[in-house]
Amino acid sequence: MLCYKTDKTEPKKPEQKQKKMNMKRFFVLFLALGLVLTNCKKNDDDVAPPTTTDPNAGEGEGEGEGEGETVVKRVADYPVQHFMWQAMNAYYFWQQDVADLADTKNDVEAEYAEFLSSEEDPEDFFFKICNRHSNVVGEDTAVDRFSFLSEDYRTLVQGFNGVSKSDGMDFGLATYGSGSEVFGYVRYIAPNSDAAGKDIKRGDIFIGVNGTNLNINNYIDLLFGDLDTYTLNLATIENNTISPNGQEVSLTKQEGFNENPILISKVFQQGARKIGYLMYNSFIANYDEELNRVFGAFKGENVSDLILDFRYNGGGRVTSAVQIASSVYGTNTNDLYIKARYNDKIEADVAEDFGETNFAATTLSGTAINALNLNRVFIITTRSTASASELVINGLDPYVEVIQVGSKTRGKNEFSVTFVDDPENGFFYDPDRVANINPENQWAIQPLLGRNANAEGFLNYTDGLEPEHMLNEDLTNLGILGEPDEPLLRMTLNVIENKNAKSHFEAIFPIDPISSSADKKSMNNMMLMDGLMKVSNKSNNQ
């Protein structure tokens, strides 16, 4: 990751160019949807309902009762499955690889209705029409690892805005002992949360909930179940052995908790250098203006170097990733940041330059972006670093020397969009169109739609992005986030100062997490293209 390109002359009115480019992008998608959604119109409710005869209907009842009963199966009786199939058939990245998503699947009304009825549970149906989803075949052989859905689109959208039911404790989970036993470790405590007022902090370890020890089979139910108030059974680590210590702490999840993704921002003075440090935990558009002010403060301090701490950042909105990248590199709106690659159906029907996004001059709200115009940036990563975080690294790489410190990233290089049952809007979720969502179907799906390539065309990093300077977090020495002696930050500062990067920072108890509390957040493992991919309300008339 050593490519560097000098800044280009900025156009006089980049915001006008950006708006024109966005209008072009939306218009092209408008045309494409006229083609891909035509196939979805074959199953209008006015078509005569298909019927099937069940020869076994009524068996065991009274003599002749129910014999030869005709069972009517109509598309209209399966609105959730029908909506899911239409959206997946039109947009899903691997549509051509899934036989059940073939364009001919709904040619015969009776057969299509039978197919929709094959899975009564919409969740089962959704994963069935994904391409070898990890929920079906397991992580090791999965192609689709990250598509998901929600029974209530409102809960999903709230999560995208940083709102959830939470006690404010962010934690990781790993195995120990025989390999089936599970322990948790606190990564950080969100300010103004229930946990912030309790005797628990970063580095604390827990091995049980309400007196029951955690294991590989029960940790999901115990930690992510229906209980709003629960008690953690704490433990200590000594000589690489985790043991209960008899201490407990009770936590309560708060409905509607807002977590600010900007956890820490500060400036370090290292000799003659001023080093900006930002710990940013999720790409949430609601905090973009505050994020821009942080970069304004860095700019005001004349920072010479920047550290982006993405170690626990599982992703989020691409528009926020574009903003951060522009704050680092500059508001060079002629320079390509990313180019989206979609399924063959969409790619074949749109213009050659469809899906291109350049660096930006303003936030989504129109505020001028505070740009540092750096030629290098330092990014702290772990296995929890994913999606939009990886996009920042990959998108900046052709222009800026990206120096990665920590451990390998997650390897989530696909993006998605939220779809709801609003066919007139191409199934795209639009907060201004909630009244148009089918009131009988509140489900939302978040399927993978494609991959974003950087300006050099690179997009294949499903195995993760490797750091130049490797160091796993150490359970025995997690340190205090934002303090210069915290191991990963210390290593990064050493790299900046050309010191021995690993000076006495070898992990004694390296953490290899199996999961984390962030895995249950809507934004985790997300590269959300909302704001960059839209559809005209007239698309259904094409």
PDB file of N, CA and C in Angstrom, residues 9-101:
ATOM      1  N   THR A   9      -5.465  19.714  -9.599  1.00  0.00           N
ATOM      2  CA  THR A   9      -6.111  21.012  -9.446  1.00  0.00           C
ATOM      3  C   THR A   9      -7.596  20.817  -9.220  1.00  0.00           C
ATOM      4  N   GLU A  10      -8.117  21.466  -8.198  1.00  0.00           N
ATOM      5  CA  GLU A  10      -9.519  21.328  -7.848  1.00  0.00           C
ATOM      6  C   GLU A  10     -10.374  22.200  -8.750  1.00  0.00           C
ATOM      7  N   PRO A  11     -11.477  21.692  -9.278  1.00  0.00           N
ATOM      8  CA  PRO A  11     -12.336  22.504 -10.124  1.00  0.00           C
ATOM      9  C   PRO A  11     -12.942  23.650  -9.347  1.00  0.00           C
ATOM     10  N   LYS A  12     -13.380  24.684 -10.075  1.00  0.00           N
ATOM     11  CA  LYS A  12     -13.861  25.878  -9.410  1.00  0.00           C
ATOM     12  C   LYS A  12     -15.115  25.618  -8.605  1.00  0.00           C
ATOM     13  N   LYS A  13     -16.007  24.739  -9.116  1.00  0.00           N
ATOM     14  CA  LYS A  13     -17.262  24.499  -8.429  1.00  0.00           C
ATOM     15  C   LYS A  13     -17.492  22.996  -8.305  1.00  0.00           C
ATOM     16  N   PRO A  14     -16.755  22.323  -7.394  1.00  0.00           N
ATOM     17  CA  PRO A  14     -16.859  20.852  -7.292  1.00  0.00           C
ATOM     18  C   PRO A  14     -18.228  20.385  -6.868  1.00  0.00           C
ATOM     19  N   GLU A  15     -18.932  21.220  -6.062  1.00  0.00           N
ATOM     20  CA  GLU A  15     -20.237  20.774  -5.591  1.00  0.00           C
ATOM     21  C   GLU A  15     -21.230  20.663  -6.737  1.00  0.00           C
ATOM     22  N   GLN A  16     -21.088  21.555  -7.772  1.00  0.00           N
ATOM     23  CA  GLN A  16     -21.973  21.455  -8.919  1.00  0.00           C
ATOM     24  C   GLN A  16     -21.667  20.205  -9.726  1.00  0.00           C
ATOM     25  N   LYS A  17     -20.384  19.889  -9.863  1.00  0.00           N
ATOM     26  CA  LYS A  17     -19.985  18.672 -10.586  1.00  0.00           C
ATOM     27  C   LYS A  17     -20.500  17.441  -9.878  1.00  0.00           C
ATOM     28  N   GLN A  18     -20.400  17.458  -8.536  1.00  0.00           N
ATOM     29  CA  GLN A  18     -20.850  16.305  -7.755  1.00  0.00           C
ATOM     30  C   GLN A  18     -22.353  16.102  -7.930  1.00  0.00           C
ATOM     31  N   LYS A  19     -23.109  17.203  -7.868  1.00  0.00           N
ATOM     32  CA  LYS A  19     -24.558  17.094  -8.015  1.00  0.00           C
ATOM     33  C   LYS A  19     -24.933  16.571  -9.394  1.00  0.00           C
ATOM     34  N   LYS A  20     -24.228  17.076 -10.433  1.00  0.00           N
ATOM     35  CA  LYS A  20     -24.489  16.615 -11.789  1.00  0.00           C
ATOM     36  C   LYS A  20     -24.189  15.137 -11.924  1.00  0.00           C
ATOM     37  N   MET A  21     -23.071  14.714 -11.306  1.00  0.00           N
ATOM     38  CA  MET A  21     -22.688  13.310 -11.370  1.00  0.00           C
ATOM     39  C   MET A  21     -23.733  12.437 -10.675  1.00  0.00           C
ATOM     40  N   ASN A  22     -24.240  12.883  -9.506  1.00  0.00           N
ATOM     41  CA  ASN A  22     -25.241  12.114  -8.779  1.00  0.00           C
ATOM     42  C   ASN A  22     -26.527  12.007  -9.581  1.00  0.00           C
ATOM     43  N   MET A  23     -26.926  13.126 -10.235  1.00  0.00           N
ATOM     44  CA  MET A  23     -28.141  13.095 -11.044  1.00  0.00           C
ATOM     45  C   MET A  23     -27.990  12.101 -12.183  1.00  0.00           C
ATOM     46  N   LYS A  24     -26.804  12.079 -12.790  1.00  0.00           N
ATOM     47  CA  LYS A  24     -26.541  11.129 -13.870  1.00  0.00           C
ATOM     48  C   LYS A  24     -26.638   9.705 -13.364  1.00  0.00           C
ATOM     49  N   ARG A  25     -26.055   9.453 -12.172  1.00  0.00           N
ATOM     50  CA  ARG A  25     -26.082   8.111 -11.602  1.00  0.00           C
ATOM     51  C   ARG A  25     -27.509   7.666 -11.344  1.00  0.00           C
ATOM     52  N   PHE A  26     -28.322   8.563 -10.765  1.00  0.00           N
ATOM     53  CA  PHE A  26     -29.699   8.193 -10.437  1.00  0.00           C
ATOM     54  C   PHE A  26     -30.506   7.961 -11.712  1.00  0.00           C
ATOM     55  N   PHE A  27     -30.237   8.778 -12.767  1.00  0.00           N
ATOM     56  CA  PHE A  27     -30.965   8.636 -14.015  1.00  0.00           C
ATOM     57  C   PHE A  27     -30.648   7.296 -14.671  1.00  0.00           C
ATOM     58  N   VAL A  28     -29.359   6.916 -14.621  1.00  0.00           N
ATOM     59  CA  VAL A  28     -28.957   5.640 -15.216  1.00  0.00           C
ATOM     60  C   VAL A  28     -29.622   4.485 -14.488  1.00  0.00           C
ATOM     61  N   LEU A  29     -29.657   4.555 -13.162  1.00  0.00           N
ATOM     62  CA  LEU A  29     -30.310   3.498 -12.403  1.00  0.00           C
ATOM     63  C   LEU A  29     -31.804   3.474 -12.706  1.00  0.00           C
ATOM     64  N   PHE A  30     -32.375   4.662 -12.907  1.00  0.00           N
ATOM     65  CA  PHE A  30     -33.782   4.782 -13.271  1.00  0.00           C
ATOM     66  C   PHE A  30     -34.072   3.986 -14.544  1.00  0.00           C
ATOM     67  N   LEU A  31     -33.180   4.131 -15.549  1.00  0.00           N
ATOM     68  CA  LEU A  31     -33.359   3.406 -16.793  1.00  0.00           C
ATOM     69  C   LEU A  31     -33.183   1.907 -16.593  1.00  0.00           C
ATOM     70  N   ALA A  32     -32.188   1.538 -15.785  1.00  0.00           N
ATOM     71  CA  ALA A  32     -31.911   0.117 -15.561  1.00  0.00           C
ATOM     72  C   ALA A  32     -33.074  -0.572 -14.896  1.00  0.00           C
ATOM     73  N   LEU A  33     -33.691   0.115 -13.933  1.00  0.00           N
ATOM     74  CA  LEU A  33     -34.771  -0.524 -13.194  1.00  0.00           C
ATOM     75  C   LEU A  33     -35.996  -0.749 -14.063  1.00  0.00           C
ATOM     76  N   GLY A  34     -36.151   0.093 -15.085  1.00  0.00           N
ATOM     77  CA  GLY A  34     -37.256  -0.126 -15.995  1.00  0.00           C
ATOM     78  C   GLY A  34     -37.152  -1.477 -16.677  1.00  0.00           C
ATOM     79  N   LEU A  35     -35.917  -1.953 -16.837  1.00  0.00           N
ATOM     80  CA  LEU A  35     -35.691  -3.251 -17.463  1.00  0.00           C
ATOM     81  C   LEU A  35     -35.776  -4.388 -16.459  1.00  0.00           C
ATOM     82  N   VAL A  36     -35.064  -4.238 -15.322  1.00  0.00           N
ATOM     83  CA  VAL A  36     -34.979  -5.371 -14.404  1.00  0.00           C
ATOM     84  C   VAL A  36     -36.271  -5.607 -13.646  1.00  0.00           C
ATOM     85  N   LEU A  37     -37.117  -4.568 -13.511  1.00  0.00           N
ATOM     86  CA  LEU A  37     -38.347  -4.762 -12.757  1.00  0.00           C
ATOM     87  C   LEU A  37     -39.515  -5.186 -13.639  1.00  0.00           C
ATOM     88  N   THR A  38     -39.336  -5.117 -14.960  1.00  0.00           N
ATOM     89  CA  THR A  38     -40.398  -5.553 -15.854  1.00  0.00           C
ATOM     90  C   THR A  38     -40.777  -6.996 -15.568  1.00  0.00           C
ATOM     91  N   ASN A  39     -39.753  -7.830 -15.322  1.00  0.00           N
ATOM     92  CA  ASN A  39     -39.980  -9.243 -15.045  1.00  0.00           C
ATOM     93  C   ASN A  39     -40.761  -9.451 -13.761  1.00  0.00           C
ATOM     94  N   CYS A  40     -40.673  -8.491 -12.835  1.00  0.00           N
ATOM     95  CA  CYS A  40     -41.326  -8.650 -11.542  1.00  0.00           C
ATOM     96  C   CYS A  40     -42.816  -8.372 -11.616  1.00  0.00           C
ATOM     97  N   LYS A  41     -43.311  -7.916 -12.761  1.00  0.00           N
ATOM     98  CA  LYS A  41     -44.705  -7.527 -12.862  1.00  0.00           C
ATOM     99  C   LYS A  41     -45.608  -8.664 -13.336  1.00  0.00           C
ATOM    100  N   LYS A  42     -45.022  -9.852 -13.520  1.00  0.00           N
ATOM    101  CA  LYS A  42     -45.808 -10.951 -14.063  1.00  0.00           C
ATOM    102  C   LYS A  42     -46.832 -11.478 -13.073  1.00  0.00           C
ATOM    103  N   ASN A  43     -46.687 -11.122 -11.800  1.00  0.00           N
ATOM    104  CA  ASN A  43     -47.513 -11.741 -10.774  1.00  0.00           C
ATOM    105  C   ASN A  43     -48.477 -10.773 -10.131  1.00  0.00           C
ATOM    106  N   ASP A  44     -49.055  -9.869 -10.937  1.00  0.00           N
ATOM    107  CA  ASP A  44     -50.014  -8.927 -10.396  1.00  0.00           C
ATOM    108  C   ASP A  44     -51.188  -9.694  -9.804  1.00  0.00           C
ATOM    109  N   ASP A  45     -51.833  -9.084  -8.803  1.00  0.00           N
ATOM    110  CA  ASP A  45     -52.882  -9.782  -8.086  1.00  0.00           C
ATOM    111  C   ASP A  45     -54.112 -10.070  -8.933  1.00  0.00           C
ATOM    112  N   ASP A  46     -54.239  -9.375 -10.089  1.00  0.00           N
ATOM    113  CA  ASP A  46     -55.424  -9.609 -10.891  1.00  0.00           C
ATOM    114  C   ASP A  46     -55.317 -10.882 -11.740  1.00  0.00           C
ATOM    115  N   VAL A  47     -54.176 -11.558 -11.700  1.00  0.00           N
ATOM    116  CA  VAL A  47     -54.036 -12.827 -12.411  1.00  0.00           C
ATOM    117  C   VAL A  47     -54.828 -13.893 -11.672  1.00  0.00           C
ATOM    118  N   ALA A  48     -55.491 -14.756 -12.390  1.00  0.00           N
ATOM    119  CA  ALA A  48     -56.288 -15.806 -11.755  1.00  0.00           C
ATOM    120  C   ALA A  48     -55.412 -16.638 -10.842  1.00  0.00           C
ATOM    121  N   PRO A  49     -55.850 -16.879  -9.610  1.00  0.00           N
ATOM    122  CA  PRO A  49     -55.014 -17.604  -8.660  1.00  0.00           C
ATOM    123  C   PRO A  49     -54.810 -19.045  -9.083  1.00  0.00           C
ATOM    124  N   PRO A  50     -53.582 -19.538  -8.964  1.00  0.00           N
ATOM    125  CA  PRO A  50     -53.317 -20.941  -9.294  1.00  0.00           C
ATOM    126  C   PRO A  50     -53.904 -21.856  -8.238  1.00  0.00           C
ATOM    127  N   THR A  51     -54.192 -23.082  -8.612  1.00  0.00           N
ATOM    128  CA  THR A  51     -54.706 -24.051  -7.653  1.00  0.00           C
ATOM    129  C   THR A  51     -53.954 -25.348  -7.791  1.00  0.00           C
ATOM    130  N   THR A  52     -53.885 -26.064  -6.685  1.00  0.00           N
ATOM    131  CA  THR A  52     -53.315 -27.406  -6.716  1.00  0.00           C
ATOM    132  C   THR A  52     -54.263 -28.327  -5.975  1.00  0.00           C
ATOM    133  N   THR A  53     -54.283 -29.574  -6.351  1.00  0.00           N
ATOM    134  CA  THR A  53     -55.142 -30.542  -5.690  1.00  0.00           C
ATOM    135  C   THR A  53     -54.298 -31.429  -4.804  1.00  0.00           C
ATOM    136  N   ASP A  54     -54.650 -31.481  -3.537  1.00  0.00           N
ATOM    137  CA  ASP A  54     -53.922 -32.298  -2.586  1.00  0.00           C
ATOM    138  C   ASP A  54     -54.677 -33.605  -2.403  1.00  0.00           C
ATOM    139  N   PRO A  55     -54.183 -34.729  -2.966  1.00  0.00           N
ATOM    140  CA  PRO A  55     -54.907 -36.010  -2.884  1.00  0.00           C
ATOM    141  C   PRO A  55     -55.020 -36.532  -1.464  1.00  0.00           C
ATOM    142  N   ASN A  56     -54.187 -36.043  -0.566  1.00  0.00           N
ATOM    143  CA  ASN A  56     -54.209 -36.532   0.806  1.00  0.00           C
ATOM    144  C   ASN A  56     -55.067 -35.658   1.720  1.00  0.00           C
ATOM    145  N   ALA A  57     -55.603 -34.583   1.160  1.00  0.00           N
ATOM    146  CA  ALA A  57     -56.396 -33.684   1.997  1.00  0.00           C
ATOM    147  C   ALA A  57     -57.586 -34.427   2.559  1.00  0.00           C
ATOM    148  N   GLY A  58     -57.794 -34.293   3.862  1.00  0.00           N
ATOM    149  CA  GLY A  58     -58.949 -34.866   4.520  1.00  0.00           C
ATOM    150  C   GLY A  58     -58.778 -36.296   4.944  1.00  0.00           C
ATOM    151  N   GLU A  59     -57.607 -36.924   4.681  1.00  0.00           N
ATOM    152  CA  GLU A  59     -57.406 -38.320   5.082  1.00  0.00           C
ATOM    153  C   GLU A  59     -57.522 -38.460   6.587  1.00  0.00           C
ATOM    154  N   GLY A  60     -58.179 -39.495   7.028  1.00  0.00           N
ATOM    155  CA  GLY A  60     -58.317 -39.751   8.450  1.00  0.00           C
ATOM    156  C   GLY A  60     -59.511 -39.061   9.060  1.00  0.00           C
ATOM    157  N   GLU A  61     -60.218 -38.242   8.257  1.00  0.00           N
ATOM    158  CA  GLU A  61     -61.406 -37.573   8.769  1.00  0.00           C
ATOM    159  C   GLU A  61     -62.612 -38.467   8.479  1.00  0.00           C
ATOM    160  N   GLY A  62     -63.775 -37.896   8.499  1.00  0.00           N
ATOM    161  CA  GLY A  62     -64.984 -38.668   8.214  1.00  0.00           C
ATOM    162  C   GLY A  62     -64.970 -39.194   6.793  1.00  0.00           C
ATOM    163  N   GLU A  63     -65.786 -40.239   6.527  1.00  0.00           N
ATOM    164  CA  GLU A  63     -65.775 -40.887   5.226  1.00  0.00           C
ATOM    165  C   GLU A  63     -66.101 -39.891   4.120  1.00  0.00           C
ATOM    166  N   GLY A  64     -65.163 -39.735   3.183  1.00  0.00           N
ATOM    167  CA  GLY A  64     -65.388 -38.838   2.052  1.00  0.00           C
ATOM    168  C   GLY A  64     -65.147 -37.386   2.384  1.00  0.00           C
ATOM    169  N   GLU A  65     -64.989 -37.101   3.679  1.00  0.00           N
ATOM    170  CA  GLU A  65     -64.854 -35.709   4.083  1.00  0.00           C
ATOM    171  C   GLU A  65     -63.518 -35.151   3.610  1.00  0.00           C
ATOM    172  N   GLY A  66     -63.543 -34.094   2.839  1.00  0.00           N
ATOM    173  CA  GLY A  66     -62.334 -33.425   2.385  1.00  0.00           C
ATOM    174  C   GLY A  66     -61.654 -34.137   1.241  1.00  0.00           C
ATOM    175  N   GLU A  67     -62.232 -35.227   0.739  1.00  0.00           N
ATOM    176  CA  GLU A  67     -61.568 -35.997  -0.300  1.00  0.00           C
ATOM    177  C   GLU A  67     -61.437 -35.168  -1.568  1.00  0.00           C
ATOM    178  N   GLY A  68     -60.172 -35.097  -2.113  1.00  0.00           N
ATOM    179  CA  GLY A  68     -59.950 -34.342  -3.337  1.00  0.00           C
ATOM    180  C   GLY A  68     -60.076 -32.843  -3.156  1.00  0.00           C
ATOM    181  N   GLU A  69     -59.938 -32.391  -1.926  1.00  0.00           N
ATOM    182  CA  GLU A  69     -60.106 -30.963  -1.657  1.00  0.00           C
ATOM    183  C   GLU A  69     -59.066 -30.154  -2.443  1.00  0.00           C
ATOM    184  N   THR A  70     -59.503 -29.076  -3.052  1.00  0.00           N
ATOM    185  CA  THR A  70     -58.618 -28.217  -3.821  1.00  0.00           C
ATOM    186  C   THR A  70     -57.993 -27.169  -2.909  1.00  0.00           C
ATOM    187  N   VAL A  71     -56.667 -27.154  -2.865  1.00  0.00           N
ATOM    188  CA  VAL A  71     -55.940 -26.184  -2.055  1.00  0.00           C
ATOM    189  C   VAL A  71     -55.482 -25.062  -2.966  1.00  0.00           C
ATOM    190  N   VAL A  72     -55.950 -23.863  -2.712  1.00  0.00           N
ATOM    191  CA  VAL A  72     -55.617 -22.714  -3.538  1.00  0.00           C
ATOM    192  C   VAL A  72     -54.361 -22.043  -2.991  1.00  0.00           C
ATOM    193  N   LYS A  73     -53.364 -21.899  -3.833  1.00  0.00           N
ATOM    194  CA  LYS A  73     -52.155 -21.181  -3.455  1.00  0.00           C
ATOM    195  C   LYS A  73     -51.997 -20.009  -4.403  1.00  0.00           C
ATOM    196  N   ARG A  74     -52.027 -18.819  -3.810  1.00  0.00           N
ATOM    197  CA  ARG A  74     -51.947 -17.606  -4.608  1.00  0.00           C
ATOM    198  C   ARG A  74     -50.695 -16.824  -4.230  1.00  0.00           C
ATOM    199  N   VAL A  75     -50.134 -16.141  -5.200  1.00  0.00           N
ATOM    200  CA  VAL A  75     -48.983 -15.280  -4.939  1.00  0.00           C
ATOM    201  C   VAL A  75     -49.334 -14.254  -3.873  1.00  0.00           C
ATOM    202  N   ALA A  76     -50.547 -13.731  -3.930  1.00  0.00           N
ATOM    203  CA  ALA A  76     -50.971 -12.699  -2.986  1.00  0.00           C
ATOM    204  C   ALA A  76     -50.973 -13.188  -1.544  1.00  0.00           C
ATOM    205  N   ASP A  77     -51.017 -14.509  -1.359  1.00  0.00           N
ATOM    206  CA  ASP A  77     -51.016 -15.052   0.009  1.00  0.00           C
ATOM    207  C   ASP A  77     -49.619 -15.073   0.616  1.00  0.00           C
ATOM    208  N   TYR A  78     -48.603 -14.782  -0.181  1.00  0.00           N
ATOM    209  CA  TYR A  78     -47.217 -14.815   0.301  1.00  0.00           C
ATOM    210  C   TYR A  78     -46.512 -13.490  -0.045  1.00  0.00           C
ATOM    211  N   PRO A  79     -47.033 -12.381   0.483  1.00  0.00           N
ATOM    212  CA  PRO A  79     -46.486 -11.065   0.105  1.00  0.00           C
ATOM    213  C   PRO A  79     -45.031 -10.871   0.521  1.00  0.00           C
ATOM    214  N   VAL A  80     -44.635 -11.451   1.639  1.00  0.00           N
ATOM    215  CA  VAL A  80     -43.266 -11.267   2.098  1.00  0.00           C
ATOM    216  C   VAL A  80     -42.293 -11.992   1.174  1.00  0.00           C
ATOM    217  N   GLN A  81     -42.577 -13.259   0.899  1.00  0.00           N
ATOM    218  CA  GLN A  81     -41.705 -14.034   0.021  1.00  0.00           C
ATOM    219  C   GLN A  81     -41.699 -13.442  -1.396  1.00  0.00           C
ATOM    220  N   HIS A  82     -42.849 -12.979  -1.837  1.00  0.00           N
ATOM    221  CA  HIS A  82     -42.950 -12.389  -3.179  1.00  0.00           C
ATOM    222  C   HIS A  82     -42.092 -11.129  -3.275  1.00  0.00           C
ATOM    223  N   PHE A  83     -42.171 -10.284  -2.265  1.00  0.00           N
ATOM    224  CA  PHE A  83     -41.339  -9.071  -2.229  1.00  0.00           C
ATOM    225  C   PHE A  83     -39.855  -9.425  -2.221  1.00  0.00           C
ATOM    226  N   MET A  84     -39.489 -10.386  -1.398  1.00  0.00           N
ATOM    227  CA  MET A  84     -38.080 -10.772  -1.303  1.00  0.00           C
ATOM    228  C   MET A  84     -37.567 -11.282  -2.649  1.00  0.00           C
ATOM    229  N   TRP A  85     -38.358 -12.134  -3.297  1.00  0.00           N
ATOM    230  CA  TRP A  85     -37.910 -12.704  -4.570  1.00  0.00           C
ATOM    231  C   TRP A  85     -37.732 -11.616  -5.621  1.00  0.00           C
ATOM    232  N   GLN A  86     -38.674 -10.690  -5.711  1.00  0.00           N
ATOM    233  CA  GLN A  86     -38.594  -9.635  -6.716  1.00  0.00           C
ATOM    234  C   GLN A  86     -37.332  -8.785  -6.539  1.00  0.00           C
ATOM    235  N   ALA A  87     -37.068  -8.361  -5.295  1.00  0.00           N
ATOM    236  CA  ALA A  87     -35.897  -7.528  -5.038  1.00  0.00           C
ATOM    237  C   ALA A  87     -34.605  -8.295  -5.294  1.00  0.00           C
ATOM    238  N   MET A  88     -34.572  -9.545  -4.867  1.00  0.00           N
ATOM    239  CA  MET A  88     -33.359 -10.351  -5.057  1.00  0.00           C
ATOM    240  C   MET A  88     -33.139 -10.660  -6.537  1.00  0.00           C
ATOM    241  N   ASN A  89     -34.205 -10.946  -7.261  1.00  0.00           N
ATOM    242  CA  ASN A  89     -34.086 -11.223  -8.695  1.00  0.00           C
ATOM    243  C   ASN A  89     -33.542 -10.008  -9.446  1.00  0.00           C
ATOM    244  N   ALA A  90     -33.915  -8.820  -9.005  1.00  0.00           N
ATOM    245  CA  ALA A  90     -33.504  -7.604  -9.708  1.00  0.00           C
ATOM    246  C   ALA A  90     -32.079  -7.184  -9.376  1.00  0.00           C
ATOM    247  N   TYR A  91     -31.668  -7.310  -8.095  1.00  0.00           N
ATOM    248  CA  TYR A  91     -30.450  -6.632  -7.658  1.00  0.00           C
ATOM    249  C   TYR A  91     -29.349  -7.525  -7.094  1.00  0.00           C
ATOM    250  N   TYR A  92     -29.679  -8.695  -6.620  1.00  0.00           N
ATOM    251  CA  TYR A  92     -28.724  -9.507  -5.864  1.00  0.00           C
ATOM    252  C   TYR A  92     -27.446  -9.743  -6.674  1.00  0.00           C
ATOM    253  N   PHE A  93     -26.320  -9.604  -6.036  1.00  0.00           N
ATOM    254  CA  PHE A  93     -25.018  -9.681  -6.707  1.00  0.00           C
ATOM    255  C   PHE A  93     -24.826 -11.012  -7.429  1.00  0.00           C
ATOM    256  N   TRP A  94     -25.274 -12.100  -6.800  1.00  0.00           N
ATOM    257  CA  TRP A  94     -25.083 -13.437  -7.374  1.00  0.00           C
ATOM    258  C   TRP A  94     -26.380 -13.977  -7.991  1.00  0.00           C
ATOM    259  N   GLN A  95     -27.232 -13.116  -8.484  1.00  0.00           N
ATOM    260  CA  GLN A  95     -28.528 -13.531  -9.031  1.00  0.00           C
ATOM    261  C   GLN A  95     -28.377 -14.637 -10.073  1.00  0.00           C
ATOM    262  N   GLN A  96     -27.394 -14.502 -10.963  1.00  0.00           N
ATOM    263  CA  GLN A  96     -27.244 -15.482 -12.041  1.00  0.00           C
ATOM    264  C   GLN A  96     -26.751 -16.835 -11.541  1.00  0.00           C
ATOM    265  N   ASP A  97     -26.239 -16.897 -10.318  1.00  0.00           N
ATOM    266  CA  ASP A  97     -25.712 -18.147  -9.779  1.00  0.00           C
ATOM    267  C   ASP A  97     -26.739 -18.910  -8.939  1.00  0.00           C
ATOM    268  N   VAL A  98     -27.912 -18.336  -8.736  1.00  0.00           N
ATOM    269  CA  VAL A  98     -28.940 -18.966  -7.905  1.00  0.00           C
ATOM    270  C   VAL A  98     -30.114 -19.361  -8.796  1.00  0.00           C
ATOM    271  N   ALA A  99     -30.327 -20.655  -8.950  1.00  0.00           N
ATOM    272  CA  ALA A  99     -31.378 -21.145  -9.852  1.00  0.00           C
ATOM    273  C   ALA A  99     -32.749 -20.608  -9.474  1.00  0.00           C
ATOM    274  N   ASP A 100     -33.016 -20.482  -8.179  1.00  0.00           N
ATOM    275  CA  ASP A 100     -34.324 -20.003  -7.729  1.00  0.00           C
ATOM    276  C   ASP A 100     -34.552 -18.527  -8.024  1.00  0.00           C
ATOM    277  N   LEU A 101     -33.510 -17.820  -8.455  1.00  0.00           N
ATOM    278  CA  LEU A 101     -33.661 -16.403  -8.803  1.00  0.00           C
ATOM    279  C   LEU A 101     -33.654 -16.173 -10.309  1.00  0.00           C
TER     280      LEU A 101
END
